[in-house]
Amino acid sequence: MEFRVLGPVEFVVDGRVVPTGHPRQRCVLAVLLTEVNRTVLTEQLIDRVWGENPPNRVRNVLSGYITRLRTVLSAAGTPLDRRPGGYALSADPALIDLHRFRDLVGRGRAAEDPGLLAEALALWRGPAFADATSDWLLNLRATLENERLEALLRRNDIVLGRGGHAELLAGLHELATAHPLDERVTRQLVLALYRCGRQADALAAYARAQTLLADELGLDPSPESQALQRQILTSDRALAAAPPPPHAAPHPVPRQLPASTVGFTGRDSELAMLDAARDTPVVTIDGTAGTGKTALAVHWARQAAGRFPGGQLFVNLRGHAPGPPLPPLSALAQFLRALGVPPDRLPLDVDEAAALYRSVLAERRVLVVLDDARSPEQVRPLLPGDPGCTVVITSRNRLGGLMAKEGARRLTLDVLDPPTALDLLSRLLGAQRVAQEPEAAAELAELCTHLPLALRIAAANLANLPHRRIAEHVRELKMGNRLDALQVDGDREAAVRSAFELSYAALEPEARLAFRRIGLVPGPDFTAASVAVLVPTSDGEAARVLETLSAAHLVEPGGAGRYRCHDLLKLFAAELARTDADRTAAQDRLIAAALEAAGSAAVVLYPHMLRLPGDRPGREVFPDHAEALAWLDAERAGLVALVEHTASHGPRRAAWELADTLRGYFWLRRCAGDWLAAARAALAAARADGNRTAEAAALLSIADVHWTGGQHTEAMANYAQALGNARTAGWADGQATILGNLASVNLERGELALARENYTCALDLHQEKGRRAVTLSNLGNLDWEQGALAEAQAHFTEALDLHESPVAIANSLINLGCVRLDLGLPEQALADVTEALALARAIGDEADEANALVAMAAVLRDTGKATEARERAGEALELARRIGGRRIETSALNVLGSISHRLARSAEAVEHHTRALTLSGTTDDRRGETEALTGLADAMLALGRPDDAAAHATRAVSRASEAGYRLLAGYAEAVLADVHRHRGDPTAAARHAGRAAEAFASTGGRLWLSRLGQAGRCP
């Protein structure tokens, strides 16, 4: 529920605009909303709505408006009360966009946070009170428009102070058009243009404003504006932008709450308590199973969602589910991804992940629902640090530690009272049916101990038999076998158990079998396909049976063809399955189907990835990349749960085989939490069985997680352990892959000699041509880094002849195109990267799509097509940021910087290279750092700052020489030569130019040689 006045006046409930009458009645509502929780005197209200021309009997008219508004608002629980002398509308100010706007602006100004100010500005949908105007509201509209403009200008000042001039430029042009006489707007536009390297445009914008002030007002520009003009004319270094922070995309707003429970009934006092505790950081809802804790939390959260503009997070912690509870790290990974953290930036340590989570939520109002928690230890890492956030936790346990340490407020949920229980039955069965048998309905509620879950299941049984009397159902329920095996709370669980047994007994045999087999599924949800494997039957028949079970409330649909089961029902199904004679065979079929499907996906998506020795699936399950990837995405949680289950309960071989098969998928998706959980479970299973080959594969996977996360020390330690196991087991391909990945870490760290040694050993060990091709490509990359261009071209060409994987082919084509560009073969280079781009897009490989766009931008830049090059580089940058590819983002920024420099936009080039330099430091990217330093030197020289240029170029020479980047070292030397030429030192210029020429000649870099001596025009 929310009220909107920053645009048309609207009352919104559950996303639907509720009619509030004609415009004058909406004026009454608008006035009351502006004074929310305060009494508006009747005379004031009349004056603000009608002004000096009220109608006859205006008090009667006003009373009618109030009555009609009260009817509309009371249905949503918002009181509009008569107070002494007037009226008052009572509501949380956060539910009214006007008050939320002012709160966000105040906090944004105090914290110098442009994000909060942007969030405030985003609330506006048009002129305030657009369809409910009176003279008083028109005056208030003008005031609010001034507040809006001030917030916008303050946001711009903060962003400009942090180096974000480029992102503001388009909006500033529009703002200057709308407010041509506002000198603050003019100064922001002029400064942004200057910092983007457009000095002439900046001065022209100033001149236009100066003329307009003189013509319209007869005024000269203010002293502040004149001072800014003088600084621009003299290229005052004080106007240079501060180094901008790494790019931060707009905050995603997660909306993860499940749908509310159908027929939610009662709990008024509990909902009121939750409303009263809305400013309490942590609220716990505890109670026995089946009392409706989750239903209450979700129902309230949906009602309160409008008070949390930063979004709503939801996770099932599986604290009392049949399988293992969800680890805090996995829950944090889910939340961080939803909050916009790229996959490769997700920490692998729970404390680091929790710290990042708290940082991301800082200054944001987010509602977090943690369902089915097991203990305070599971919950604590998931608590935000910001007081603006609220956490609602459901658990069967009391979680007393959270009350003692975190100050949580506790709500214990009991069963429904008898009238509410009858009301729930009436909603589910129909009021007429319950009214016909009131005594039997009351007895049914009593037998179910007024427990919502038991009531819903009993009602579902009766709903399927519309002609059956409630009394007859009560007699059968009384005869049920009151087992107490669940032992959570004796009598209530016995009631639930009786309801379960009666529902189960009423099923057809095939539905009973399917329900029992669902108890064998270790994951949180399942599909008709998995049930079909367990039964076994056809997918269509399994879907029909699941609809039957859903109608009986024994399973519930979860969307996208997936179903889930309440954990008590899952336990009941698992108990029934234990008596099933074919239980082991069914479980074996489930495991075999998962291995077959995952194996087929691996063949389609990443055939070049190393797999454990053994047979591969013979049946093709997926026709293309899209279907394979979609299946893995949907089944990921269940597959990880299956790995963990088989690691603990057997067969252990399935755990390491499935985890190994998923390594390529995890590499594509970079879901570190699930990847690490599966790899660690596989490692435990392999060690328990003493299988050194499987142990090596699991350690390889753990090392890969750390490598992709930029944790090189941990990666190298795990690669060393994996290598030892692979050698003991005599697994040659395993040794080769481990050495190759270790060499890639060496390459990223600038340890080129060690990288060559490990790549060479890997190539000698590889026995399969596809993996030999991968190592040849890696060697080609190393040759390129070291300036051995002819050797690099030969390695890439040989690899292409051997590759069978489209992913690997696209990658080698990109690298080959880059080398051919350096060799002075731009036409061939463009053909290579164009083919690579088409292939990457066809297979859905977004990382290589971004890499291909970066390479294409470089080729277009060097063939004189700078505008088109800039477009391709911009596409690459956007894609890299979306997928979390920080190294690709660094490359894209450096290419964009070089293009800007070619277009004589040197200030813009400085901005791009500065961002690249900052980003390279977060990934230990030596090449990206060296390119950024050299690009900065080039741009600084063009801006007339030779001292800064010399400092950056000297650092670049040092970095390149240390690592062995021969071409980059030559380029940095060429820039130093230009610096000394600019300073009038021909001797030093000749010395550095000679070193550059020597480096380029030794590599065969004809493109580089041709540009030597063209100051500020090198790539």
Tab-separated table of N, CA and C in Angstrom, residues 183 187 206 213 220-227:
chain	number	residue	atom	x	y	z
A	183	GLU	N	22.057	30.148	-13.066
A	183	GLU	CA	23.504	30.137	-13.260
A	183	GLU	C	24.164	28.883	-12.659
A	187	ARG	N	26.759	26.641	-14.666
A	187	ARG	CA	28.112	26.304	-14.208
A	187	ARG	C	28.348	24.800	-14.215
A	206	TYR	N	28.870	28.938	-21.897
A	206	TYR	CA	28.961	30.106	-21.013
A	206	TYR	C	28.524	31.377	-21.762
A	213	LEU	N	21.332	36.272	-20.094
A	213	LEU	CA	21.191	37.062	-18.867
A	213	LEU	C	21.118	38.561	-19.205
A	220	ASP	N	24.927	40.863	-15.629
A	220	ASP	CA	26.144	40.132	-15.971
A	220	ASP	C	26.169	38.825	-15.181
A	221	PRO	N	26.938	37.857	-15.664
A	221	PRO	CA	27.062	36.622	-14.878
A	221	PRO	C	27.622	36.911	-13.486
A	222	SER	N	27.313	36.024	-12.559
A	222	SER	CA	27.767	36.175	-11.173
A	222	SER	C	29.284	36.050	-11.096
A	223	PRO	N	29.885	36.536	-10.008
A	223	PRO	CA	31.338	36.369	-9.842
A	223	PRO	C	31.785	34.911	-9.928
A	224	GLU	N	30.943	33.965	-9.396
A	224	GLU	CA	31.322	32.547	-9.457
A	224	GLU	C	31.399	32.069	-10.907
A	225	SER	N	30.424	32.511	-11.729
A	225	SER	CA	30.425	32.089	-13.136
A	225	SER	C	31.597	32.707	-13.893
A	226	GLN	N	31.886	33.967	-13.617
A	226	GLN	CA	33.004	34.614	-14.298
A	226	GLN	C	34.332	33.965	-13.905
A	227	ALA	N	34.464	33.601	-12.637
A	227	ALA	CA	35.697	32.941	-12.186
A	227	ALA	C	35.877	31.606	-12.899
